[in-house]
Amino acid sequence: MGKVPTSRDVAARAGVSQSTVSNVLTGRPGISQATRERVLKVAKELRYRPNLAARSMRTQRTGRLALVLPITTWFASKILAGATQAAQEAGYTIEVHTLPGDFHARQQRLDEIVNSGQFEGVLSFVPMPPCPSGEGGATVLSLAEFDDDMKVSGDLTDPAPLVTMIEELASRGHRRFLHITGALAYPSARARRDAYVRTIEKLGLQSLGVIEGDWTGESGLNAIRSLPDDAPPLAVVASNDLVATGVVRGALERGWTVPGDLCVTGWDDLVSSALQVPSITTVFLDYQRLGARSVQRLVAALRDEPEPPSGGGLQRIIWRESTGDFVSSKTPHGND
Amino acid sequence: MGKVPTSRDVAARAGVSQSTVSNVLTGRPGISQATRERVLKVAKELRYRPNLAARSMRTQRTGRLALVLPITTWFASKILAGATQAAQEAGYTIEVHTLPGDFHARQQRLDEIVNSGQFEGVLSFVPMPPCPSGEGGATVLSLAEFDDDMKVSGDLTDPAPLVTMIEELASRGHRRFLHITGALAYPSARARRDAYVRTIEKLGLQSLGVIEGDWTGESGLNAIRSLPDDAPPLAVVASNDLVATGVVRGALERGWTVPGDLCVTGWDDLVSSALQVPSITTVFLDYQRLGARSVQRLVAALRDEPEPPSGGGLQRIIWRESTGDFVSSKTPHGND
DNA sequence: CTGAAAGCGCTTACAG
DNA sequence: CTGAAAGCGCTTACAG
């Protein structure tokens, strides 16, 4: 009995035909209760598991989704955790693909993934090239794109919290602002920049500028180094926590206090952000739920079902010391 | 021509039989140069891709590996990037599985993964239960285990850098040490603790204790809060950067300077560690290479080939401000 | 309500 | 050096 049991084995042992086993296991109607129970019992005894390759060949469905992630992103594991669980619940498996750095290689890899016929759906967290899909391509859901109206399309790129943060800081009396962008190849970076410009104008605030950064701490550090000595008092809206951390370092380097002379906001709620001194005011995004919901959206699209309700509210501002806010000693997120 | 081309289509168009196409594509010997070229040309024209499910059914090989990761780990994406690339080079695909928190559910999930028959190999970064594998289980390579000799087995759990750090600090005159552990369910946490105890004893240093932590920043913070007022001067060996960040906060809270009164080392080289003030002395581990190498080891085991050379040296100490070291303004790792 | 038969696309001995 | 035939394990009309 070194062999893995097949549906034929189950059929033989249950005294029915292979098709009946199949009908029971795929949940078709029109099987007597007694037969159904017997088959299920035998299948369990034999620890029978359907051969997915064989099933896939018959059904012409692979049951596989591709998840495309940038080569190294800190939120990958959270997305993954949510996505794999949601996929499992929907009866799909997920294969992760990280894209290489070189642009041409990326395009080719994406094309391969979308058109390989191996995946029913593709969930991408990197910007997709303009319609590489041809005839038999997979259904693609990209969370790093603008939609047709050039509006940001979804939680990953929604800059709303940035607007709220500026409004709140303004209501506290802040008048002088500065924005350090993320890498502008990312829709989220462009969305935040545009929201910054819009909000400053709307509220009649003073902007010392929009400095182009690249998501790295160094870009934050260098931005602060480039400021004139009379820059403070200043509220810096950084594109993420790492940039904000660089900003803090730059400020201290120049003898400016944080949040006294300069206050700063980030984005991402990195694990260390709550603990650093000063702790960083930030925007928390529930990547795990985002991953799960995205898979659900993709699966709904595959099945021509209506899109599941968005549920909204994946993002949340967390006020901390870098903007002069009180912080309890409890640190909310501290997983390794 | 809305259909995906099959090997039969290629055969017809190339004027050969299906078996010849197969023989060419699987690289068998004994095909004339002319035939080979013609088949390859047609396959390319038709954008033919072998149906992997069908191939898998014939060969009884799935070509799939499972990568098992803890539910949320910051290094997941790096492991993944290396692992998927190495897998692709070896002709395998990788499916990622994150394990739920509940112990019983975990065991069951692991058993399912190992014995599902879907995977030829399993690469695990979580401790595996004692031999869940039965008859037809997959080959398992776990990187979070002790080996048979109860020695740490591999780069993930190798505490050597911790020994080096203590030796270096001692040579600079430090005499009073403290260790804050990671969650002791992890072999790496136990390995570091044991190495700490051993090294303190070997060098005749003074230990103020080994405080059990859980990898979180809070555990570092609380450990420092629990110290007597006369604890400094003190060198704290924290289990990771997050704990070290909590230690810094705790020290500042008590009016102790860092690295003056208290110096601290971490582990992991989190992206923010180079930028925080003070920046954190840490151990960098090349997770991407670790992922790639682990897959290569697993594949070698599957093929009964000799284990590839380890290459060693995946870990590297980075000295920074938290131990009073000079730091250039260049930050080495700052990717988002 | 149940079973016999065909076929998904591939690879693998085997015959020529 | 090349092709005809069988079969991997499943699902799906179809017949009974």
mmCIF file of C-alpha atoms in Angstrom, chain B residues 9-334:
data_model
loop_
_atom_site.group_PDB
_atom_site.id
_atom_site.type_symbol
_atom_site.label_atom_id
_atom_site.label_comp_id
_atom_site.label_asym_id
_atom_site.label_seq_id
_atom_site.Cartn_x
_atom_site.Cartn_y
_atom_site.Cartn_z
ATOM 1 C CA ASP B 9 -0.701 21.381 -32.916
ATOM 2 C CA VAL B 10 3.029 21.837 -32.961
ATOM 3 C CA ALA B 11 3.488 18.329 -34.310
ATOM 4 C CA ALA B 12 0.976 18.837 -37.100
ATOM 5 C CA ARG B 13 2.456 22.112 -38.176
ATOM 6 C CA ALA B 14 6.012 20.824 -38.020
ATOM 7 C CA GLY B 15 5.062 17.689 -39.879
ATOM 8 C CA VAL B 16 6.247 15.341 -37.159
ATOM 9 C CA SER B 17 4.612 13.212 -34.525
ATOM 10 C CA GLN B 18 3.590 14.315 -31.083
ATOM 11 C CA SER B 19 6.249 12.139 -29.515
ATOM 12 C CA THR B 20 8.950 13.817 -31.512
ATOM 13 C CA VAL B 21 7.789 17.174 -30.261
ATOM 14 C CA SER B 22 7.893 15.877 -26.743
ATOM 15 C CA ASN B 23 11.334 14.380 -27.225
ATOM 16 C CA VAL B 24 12.678 17.646 -28.553
ATOM 17 C CA LEU B 25 11.130 19.748 -25.829
ATOM 18 C CA THR B 26 12.293 17.550 -22.987
ATOM 19 C CA GLY B 27 15.777 17.550 -24.451
ATOM 20 C CA ARG B 28 16.101 13.859 -25.157
ATOM 21 C CA PRO B 29 19.018 12.720 -27.276
ATOM 22 C CA GLY B 30 18.601 11.070 -30.616
ATOM 23 C CA ILE B 31 16.808 13.721 -32.601
ATOM 24 C CA SER B 32 18.275 14.985 -35.820
ATOM 25 C CA GLN B 33 19.464 18.546 -35.807
ATOM 26 C CA ALA B 34 17.098 19.501 -38.612
ATOM 27 C CA THR B 35 14.017 18.093 -36.907
ATOM 28 C CA ARG B 36 14.937 19.661 -33.617
ATOM 29 C CA GLU B 37 15.274 23.080 -35.145
ATOM 30 C CA ARG B 38 12.047 22.840 -37.052
ATOM 31 C CA VAL B 39 10.082 21.803 -33.985
ATOM 32 C CA LEU B 40 11.607 24.537 -31.880
ATOM 33 C CA LYS B 41 10.819 27.101 -34.526
ATOM 34 C CA VAL B 42 7.197 26.068 -34.823
ATOM 35 C CA ALA B 43 6.787 25.904 -31.060
ATOM 36 C CA LYS B 44 7.988 29.450 -30.835
ATOM 37 C CA GLU B 45 5.760 30.632 -33.657
ATOM 38 C CA LEU B 46 2.738 29.107 -32.028
ATOM 39 C CA ARG B 47 3.826 30.417 -28.617
ATOM 40 C CA TYR B 48 3.456 26.869 -27.460
ATOM 41 C CA ARG B 49 3.788 26.197 -23.745
ATOM 42 C CA PRO B 50 3.559 22.689 -22.402
ATOM 43 C CA ASN B 51 0.531 22.074 -20.237
ATOM 44 C CA LEU B 52 2.131 21.500 -16.868
ATOM 45 C CA ALA B 53 -0.823 19.676 -15.404
ATOM 46 C CA ALA B 54 -0.718 17.118 -18.170
ATOM 47 C CA ARG B 55 3.016 16.710 -17.906
ATOM 48 C CA SER B 56 2.766 16.358 -14.180
ATOM 49 C CA MET B 57 0.186 13.643 -14.507
ATOM 50 C CA ARG B 58 2.395 11.581 -16.744
ATOM 51 C CA THR B 59 5.647 12.083 -14.955
ATOM 52 C CA GLN B 60 4.147 11.678 -11.499
ATOM 53 C CA ARG B 61 6.173 14.695 -10.536
ATOM 54 C CA THR B 62 4.471 17.891 -9.545
ATOM 55 C CA GLY B 63 7.412 20.212 -9.921
ATOM 56 C CA ARG B 64 6.121 22.109 -6.937
ATOM 57 C CA LEU B 65 7.749 23.038 -3.681
ATOM 58 C CA ALA B 66 6.033 24.402 -0.599
ATOM 59 C CA LEU B 67 7.581 27.221 1.360
ATOM 60 C CA VAL B 68 6.240 27.439 4.877
ATOM 61 C CA LEU B 69 6.557 30.736 6.695
ATOM 62 C CA PRO B 70 5.335 32.049 10.022
ATOM 63 C CA ILE B 71 2.200 34.115 9.750
ATOM 64 C CA THR B 72 3.992 37.427 9.708
ATOM 65 C CA THR B 73 7.681 37.737 9.440
ATOM 66 C CA TRP B 74 9.569 40.739 8.244
ATOM 67 C CA PHE B 75 12.020 38.752 6.158
ATOM 68 C CA ALA B 76 9.451 36.817 4.169
ATOM 69 C CA SER B 77 9.838 38.819 1.003
ATOM 70 C CA LYS B 78 13.599 38.427 0.969
ATOM 71 C CA ILE B 79 13.472 34.699 1.471
ATOM 72 C CA LEU B 80 10.842 34.547 -1.205
ATOM 73 C CA ALA B 81 12.787 36.530 -3.729
ATOM 74 C CA GLY B 82 15.776 34.224 -3.416
ATOM 75 C CA ALA B 83 13.760 31.054 -3.172
ATOM 76 C CA THR B 84 11.521 31.673 -6.149
ATOM 77 C CA GLN B 85 14.434 32.549 -8.351
ATOM 78 C CA ALA B 86 16.439 29.487 -7.384
ATOM 79 C CA ALA B 87 13.356 27.345 -7.809
ATOM 80 C CA GLN B 88 12.721 28.682 -11.256
ATOM 81 C CA GLU B 89 16.279 27.957 -12.275
ATOM 82 C CA ALA B 90 15.850 24.404 -11.057
ATOM 83 C CA GLY B 91 12.560 23.985 -12.881
ATOM 84 C CA TYR B 92 10.329 24.107 -9.845
ATOM 85 C CA THR B 93 7.564 26.410 -8.794
ATOM 86 C CA ILE B 94 7.043 27.536 -5.238
ATOM 87 C CA GLU B 95 3.855 27.862 -3.340
ATOM 88 C CA VAL B 96 3.920 29.825 -0.130
ATOM 89 C CA HIS B 97 2.011 28.777 2.927
ATOM 90 C CA THR B 98 1.661 30.895 5.990
ATOM 91 C CA LEU B 99 0.644 29.078 9.109
ATOM 92 C CA PRO B 100 -2.194 30.134 11.387
ATOM 93 C CA GLY B 101 -1.514 30.942 15.002
ATOM 94 C CA ASP B 102 -3.376 28.165 16.721
ATOM 95 C CA PHE B 103 -1.111 25.238 17.507
ATOM 96 C CA HIS B 104 -3.491 22.453 16.605
ATOM 97 C CA ALA B 105 -4.468 24.117 13.360
ATOM 98 C CA ARG B 106 -0.798 24.522 12.515
ATOM 99 C CA GLN B 107 -0.015 20.859 12.979
ATOM 100 C CA GLN B 108 -2.908 19.895 10.817
ATOM 101 C CA ARG B 109 -1.953 22.342 8.116
ATOM 102 C CA LEU B 110 1.621 21.142 8.119
ATOM 103 C CA ASP B 111 0.515 17.555 7.885
ATOM 104 C CA GLU B 112 -1.719 18.482 4.999
ATOM 105 C CA ILE B 113 1.114 20.243 3.195
ATOM 106 C CA VAL B 114 3.635 17.476 3.686
ATOM 107 C CA ASN B 115 1.287 14.614 2.842
ATOM 108 C CA SER B 116 -0.968 16.163 0.255
ATOM 109 C CA GLY B 117 1.036 14.679 -2.554
ATOM 110 C CA GLN B 118 1.038 18.069 -4.163
ATOM 111 C CA PHE B 119 4.568 18.947 -3.251
ATOM 112 C CA GLU B 120 7.799 17.190 -3.922
ATOM 113 C CA GLY B 121 9.566 19.142 -1.262
ATOM 114 C CA VAL B 122 8.789 21.371 1.675
ATOM 115 C CA LEU B 123 11.024 24.165 2.874
ATOM 116 C CA SER B 124 10.026 25.307 6.314
ATOM 117 C CA PHE B 125 11.037 28.332 8.301
ATOM 118 C CA VAL B 126 8.910 27.368 11.246
ATOM 119 C CA PRO B 127 9.711 24.556 13.643
ATOM 120 C CA MET B 128 8.193 21.335 12.349
ATOM 121 C CA PRO B 129 6.307 18.911 14.554
ATOM 122 C CA PRO B 130 8.148 15.682 15.293
ATOM 123 C CA CYS B 131 7.866 13.719 12.066
ATOM 124 C CA PRO B 132 4.329 14.222 10.878
ATOM 125 C CA SER B 133 5.343 12.666 7.602
ATOM 126 C CA GLY B 134 3.978 9.252 6.846
ATOM 127 C CA GLU B 135 4.334 7.093 3.755
ATOM 128 C CA GLY B 136 4.176 9.257 0.689
ATOM 129 C CA GLY B 137 5.175 12.492 2.341
ATOM 130 C CA ALA B 138 7.288 15.166 0.727
ATOM 131 C CA THR B 139 10.958 15.681 1.467
ATOM 132 C CA VAL B 140 11.213 18.279 4.186
ATOM 133 C CA LEU B 141 13.978 20.776 4.827
ATOM 134 C CA SER B 142 13.472 22.817 7.937
ATOM 135 C CA LEU B 143 15.619 25.825 8.697
ATOM 136 C CA ALA B 144 14.251 26.429 12.146
ATOM 137 C CA GLU B 145 15.397 23.257 13.836
ATOM 138 C CA PHE B 146 18.215 21.822 15.764
ATOM 139 C CA ASP B 147 19.848 18.928 14.054
ATOM 140 C CA ASP B 148 20.296 15.473 15.521
ATOM 141 C CA ASP B 149 23.298 16.496 17.550
ATOM 142 C CA MET B 150 21.287 19.318 19.072
ATOM 143 C CA LYS B 151 23.620 21.725 17.411
ATOM 144 C CA VAL B 152 22.153 24.606 15.600
ATOM 145 C CA SER B 153 21.708 23.640 12.037
ATOM 146 C CA GLY B 154 22.460 26.383 9.655
ATOM 147 C CA ASP B 155 22.696 30.042 9.145
ATOM 148 C CA LEU B 156 19.323 30.983 10.477
ATOM 149 C CA THR B 157 20.134 29.824 13.955
ATOM 150 C CA ASP B 158 23.900 30.288 14.054
ATOM 151 C CA PRO B 159 24.718 32.504 17.053
ATOM 152 C CA ALA B 160 28.369 33.002 16.137
ATOM 153 C CA PRO B 161 28.037 36.754 15.512
ATOM 154 C CA LEU B 162 26.719 37.189 19.037
ATOM 155 C CA VAL B 163 29.893 35.642 20.425
ATOM 156 C CA THR B 164 31.985 37.946 18.289
ATOM 157 C CA MET B 165 30.031 40.987 19.417
ATOM 158 C CA ILE B 166 30.525 40.197 23.092
ATOM 159 C CA GLU B 167 34.215 39.539 22.558
ATOM 160 C CA GLU B 168 34.609 42.833 20.768
ATOM 161 C CA LEU B 169 32.724 44.788 23.430
ATOM 162 C CA ALA B 170 34.781 43.078 26.154
ATOM 163 C CA SER B 171 37.986 44.021 24.376
ATOM 164 C CA ARG B 172 36.802 47.618 24.480
ATOM 165 C CA GLY B 173 36.486 47.409 28.248
ATOM 166 C CA HIS B 174 32.851 46.442 28.737
ATOM 167 C CA ARG B 175 32.413 44.172 31.752
ATOM 168 C CA ARG B 176 28.711 44.277 32.634
ATOM 169 C CA PHE B 177 26.275 42.562 30.274
ATOM 170 C CA LEU B 178 22.604 41.767 29.991
ATOM 171 C CA HIS B 179 20.774 39.576 27.509
ATOM 172 C CA ILE B 180 17.151 39.911 26.463
ATOM 173 C CA THR B 181 16.038 36.798 24.637
ATOM 174 C CA GLY B 182 13.662 36.319 21.752
ATOM 175 C CA ALA B 183 10.658 34.022 22.102
ATOM 176 C CA LEU B 184 12.239 30.838 23.367
ATOM 177 C CA ALA B 185 10.020 28.686 21.198
ATOM 178 C CA TYR B 186 12.449 29.632 18.435
ATOM 179 C CA PRO B 187 15.683 27.660 18.143
ATOM 180 C CA SER B 188 17.464 30.835 17.123
ATOM 181 C CA ALA B 189 16.405 32.484 20.386
ATOM 182 C CA ARG B 190 17.629 29.536 22.417
ATOM 183 C CA ALA B 191 20.864 29.384 20.470
ATOM 184 C CA ARG B 192 21.578 33.048 21.112
ATOM 185 C CA ARG B 193 20.780 32.720 24.796
ATOM 186 C CA ASP B 194 23.065 29.721 25.182
ATOM 187 C CA ALA B 195 25.831 31.432 23.269
ATOM 188 C CA TYR B 196 25.468 34.481 25.515
ATOM 189 C CA VAL B 197 25.732 32.437 28.715
ATOM 190 C CA ARG B 198 28.678 30.477 27.395
ATOM 191 C CA THR B 199 30.580 33.512 26.216
ATOM 192 C CA ILE B 200 30.045 35.507 29.410
ATOM 193 C CA GLU B 201 31.415 32.588 31.389
ATOM 194 C CA LYS B 202 34.276 31.914 29.045
ATOM 195 C CA LEU B 203 35.469 35.516 29.180
ATOM 196 C CA GLY B 204 34.847 35.908 32.899
ATOM 197 C CA LEU B 205 32.434 38.792 32.398
ATOM 198 C CA GLN B 206 29.627 39.891 34.666
ATOM 199 C CA SER B 207 26.053 39.167 33.613
ATOM 200 C CA LEU B 208 23.213 41.112 35.165
ATOM 201 C CA GLY B 209 20.898 38.468 33.890
ATOM 202 C CA VAL B 210 19.089 36.833 31.037
ATOM 203 C CA ILE B 211 15.632 38.322 30.683
ATOM 204 C CA GLU B 212 13.110 36.381 28.690
ATOM 205 C CA GLY B 213 11.602 38.442 25.902
ATOM 206 C CA ASP B 214 9.486 37.702 22.867
ATOM 207 C CA TRP B 215 11.136 39.556 19.956
ATOM 208 C CA THR B 216 8.949 42.633 20.536
ATOM 209 C CA GLY B 217 10.108 46.148 21.290
ATOM 210 C CA GLU B 218 7.988 46.147 24.406
ATOM 211 C CA SER B 219 9.909 43.257 25.864
ATOM 212 C CA GLY B 220 13.064 45.352 25.487
ATOM 213 C CA LEU B 221 11.419 48.374 27.006
ATOM 214 C CA ASN B 222 10.079 46.440 29.977
ATOM 215 C CA ALA B 223 13.393 44.724 30.574
ATOM 216 C CA ILE B 224 15.126 48.074 30.975
ATOM 217 C CA ARG B 225 12.364 49.395 33.200
ATOM 218 C CA SER B 226 12.907 46.434 35.500
ATOM 219 C CA LEU B 227 16.595 47.178 36.083
ATOM 220 C CA PRO B 228 17.939 48.688 39.293
ATOM 221 C CA ASP B 229 19.112 52.289 39.179
ATOM 222 C CA ASP B 230 22.740 51.278 39.448
ATOM 223 C CA ALA B 231 22.640 49.017 36.412
ATOM 224 C CA PRO B 232 24.842 51.171 34.152
ATOM 225 C CA PRO B 233 27.380 50.987 32.775
ATOM 226 C CA LEU B 234 25.857 48.156 30.873
ATOM 227 C CA ALA B 235 26.093 46.421 27.520
ATOM 228 C CA VAL B 236 22.750 44.975 26.465
ATOM 229 C CA VAL B 237 22.735 42.136 23.982
ATOM 230 C CA ALA B 238 19.224 42.229 22.569
ATOM 231 C CA SER B 239 17.758 39.392 20.533
ATOM 232 C CA ASN B 240 16.871 41.647 17.627
ATOM 233 C CA ASP B 241 16.704 45.258 16.470
ATOM 234 C CA LEU B 242 13.181 45.749 17.659
ATOM 235 C CA VAL B 243 14.063 44.707 21.178
ATOM 236 C CA ALA B 244 17.138 46.927 20.946
ATOM 237 C CA THR B 245 14.949 49.859 19.932
ATOM 238 C CA GLY B 246 12.808 49.251 23.000
ATOM 239 C CA VAL B 247 15.980 49.137 25.078
ATOM 240 C CA VAL B 248 17.060 52.524 23.756
ATOM 241 C CA ARG B 249 13.662 53.998 24.591
ATOM 242 C CA GLY B 250 13.783 52.522 28.075
ATOM 243 C CA ALA B 251 17.255 53.882 28.674
ATOM 244 C CA LEU B 252 16.348 57.401 27.563
ATOM 245 C CA GLU B 253 13.223 57.208 29.697
ATOM 246 C CA ARG B 254 15.411 56.557 32.731
ATOM 247 C CA GLY B 255 17.825 59.304 31.846
ATOM 248 C CA TRP B 256 20.594 56.963 30.743
ATOM 249 C CA THR B 257 22.563 57.929 27.668
ATOM 250 C CA VAL B 258 23.126 55.598 24.749
ATOM 251 C CA PRO B 259 25.841 54.531 24.118
ATOM 252 C CA GLY B 260 27.334 56.338 27.117
ATOM 253 C CA ASP B 261 25.634 54.694 30.080
ATOM 254 C CA LEU B 262 24.248 51.796 28.182
ATOM 255 C CA CYS B 263 25.201 50.310 24.858
ATOM 256 C CA VAL B 264 23.062 47.872 22.936
ATOM 257 C CA THR B 265 23.262 45.432 20.045
ATOM 258 C CA GLY B 266 20.416 44.041 17.974
ATOM 259 C CA TRP B 267 19.965 41.574 15.140
ATOM 260 C CA ASP B 268 18.284 41.638 11.694
ATOM 261 C CA ASP B 269 19.342 45.020 10.325
ATOM 262 C CA LEU B 270 15.807 46.327 9.940
ATOM 263 C CA VAL B 271 15.564 49.046 7.330
ATOM 264 C CA SER B 272 15.146 51.740 9.961
ATOM 265 C CA SER B 273 18.049 50.588 12.135
ATOM 266 C CA ALA B 274 20.667 52.492 10.163
ATOM 267 C CA LEU B 275 18.700 55.745 10.387
ATOM 268 C CA GLN B 276 17.363 55.803 13.917
ATOM 269 C CA VAL B 277 19.144 57.945 16.476
ATOM 270 C CA PRO B 278 21.179 56.238 17.722
ATOM 271 C CA SER B 279 21.540 53.810 14.851
ATOM 272 C CA ILE B 280 21.548 50.199 15.984
ATOM 273 C CA THR B 281 24.541 47.871 15.897
ATOM 274 C CA THR B 282 23.188 44.703 14.398
ATOM 275 C CA VAL B 283 23.695 41.451 12.534
ATOM 276 C CA PHE B 284 22.767 41.455 8.893
ATOM 277 C CA LEU B 285 21.598 38.155 7.443
ATOM 278 C CA ASP B 286 21.378 37.747 3.703
ATOM 279 C CA TYR B 287 17.916 36.226 3.597
ATOM 280 C CA GLN B 288 17.715 36.339 -0.133
ATOM 281 C CA ARG B 289 20.795 34.174 -0.517
ATOM 282 C CA LEU B 290 19.572 32.012 2.310
ATOM 283 C CA GLY B 291 16.322 31.431 0.460
ATOM 284 C CA ALA B 292 18.099 30.593 -2.765
ATOM 285 C CA ARG B 293 20.579 28.280 -1.130
ATOM 286 C CA SER B 294 17.914 26.481 0.840
ATOM 287 C CA VAL B 295 15.979 25.731 -2.296
ATOM 288 C CA GLN B 296 19.156 24.457 -3.926
ATOM 289 C CA ARG B 297 19.759 22.160 -0.974
ATOM 290 C CA LEU B 298 16.204 20.885 -1.094
ATOM 291 C CA VAL B 299 16.332 20.263 -4.821
ATOM 292 C CA ALA B 300 19.641 18.450 -4.459
ATOM 293 C CA ALA B 301 18.064 16.208 -1.844
ATOM 294 C CA LEU B 302 15.110 15.507 -4.123
ATOM 295 C CA ARG B 303 17.416 14.485 -6.913
ATOM 296 C CA ASP B 304 19.721 12.485 -4.708
ATOM 297 C CA GLU B 305 22.520 14.751 -5.671
ATOM 298 C CA PRO B 306 25.254 15.741 -3.224
ATOM 299 C CA GLU B 307 24.500 18.811 -1.149
ATOM 300 C CA PRO B 308 25.739 21.998 -2.800
ATOM 301 C CA PRO B 309 28.612 23.751 -1.044
ATOM 302 C CA SER B 310 27.315 25.949 1.741
ATOM 303 C CA GLY B 311 29.304 29.005 0.830
ATOM 304 C CA GLY B 312 28.940 30.098 4.450
ATOM 305 C CA GLY B 313 29.121 33.629 5.710
ATOM 306 C CA LEU B 314 25.555 34.758 5.314
ATOM 307 C CA GLN B 315 25.765 36.790 8.501
ATOM 308 C CA ARG B 316 27.680 40.004 9.056
ATOM 309 C CA ILE B 317 27.967 42.309 12.046
ATOM 310 C CA ILE B 318 27.316 45.981 11.367
ATOM 311 C CA TRP B 319 28.704 48.285 14.042
ATOM 312 C CA ARG B 320 26.766 51.485 14.603
ATOM 313 C CA GLU B 321 26.118 54.295 17.053
ATOM 314 C CA SER B 322 24.345 52.221 19.694
ATOM 315 C CA THR B 323 27.715 50.743 20.598
ATOM 316 C CA GLY B 324 29.558 53.994 20.081
ATOM 317 C CA ASP B 325 30.771 53.237 16.609
ATOM 318 C CA PHE B 326 31.302 55.690 13.815
ATOM 319 C CA VAL B 327 28.732 55.628 11.090
ATOM 320 C CA SER B 328 29.232 57.143 7.710
ATOM 321 C CA SER B 329 26.354 59.137 6.347
ATOM 322 C CA LYS B 330 25.783 56.516 3.683
ATOM 323 C CA THR B 331 23.046 54.187 4.743
ATOM 324 C CA PRO B 332 23.671 50.779 3.300
ATOM 325 C CA HIS B 333 20.163 49.346 3.145
ATOM 326 C CA GLY B 334 17.296 51.625 2.516
#
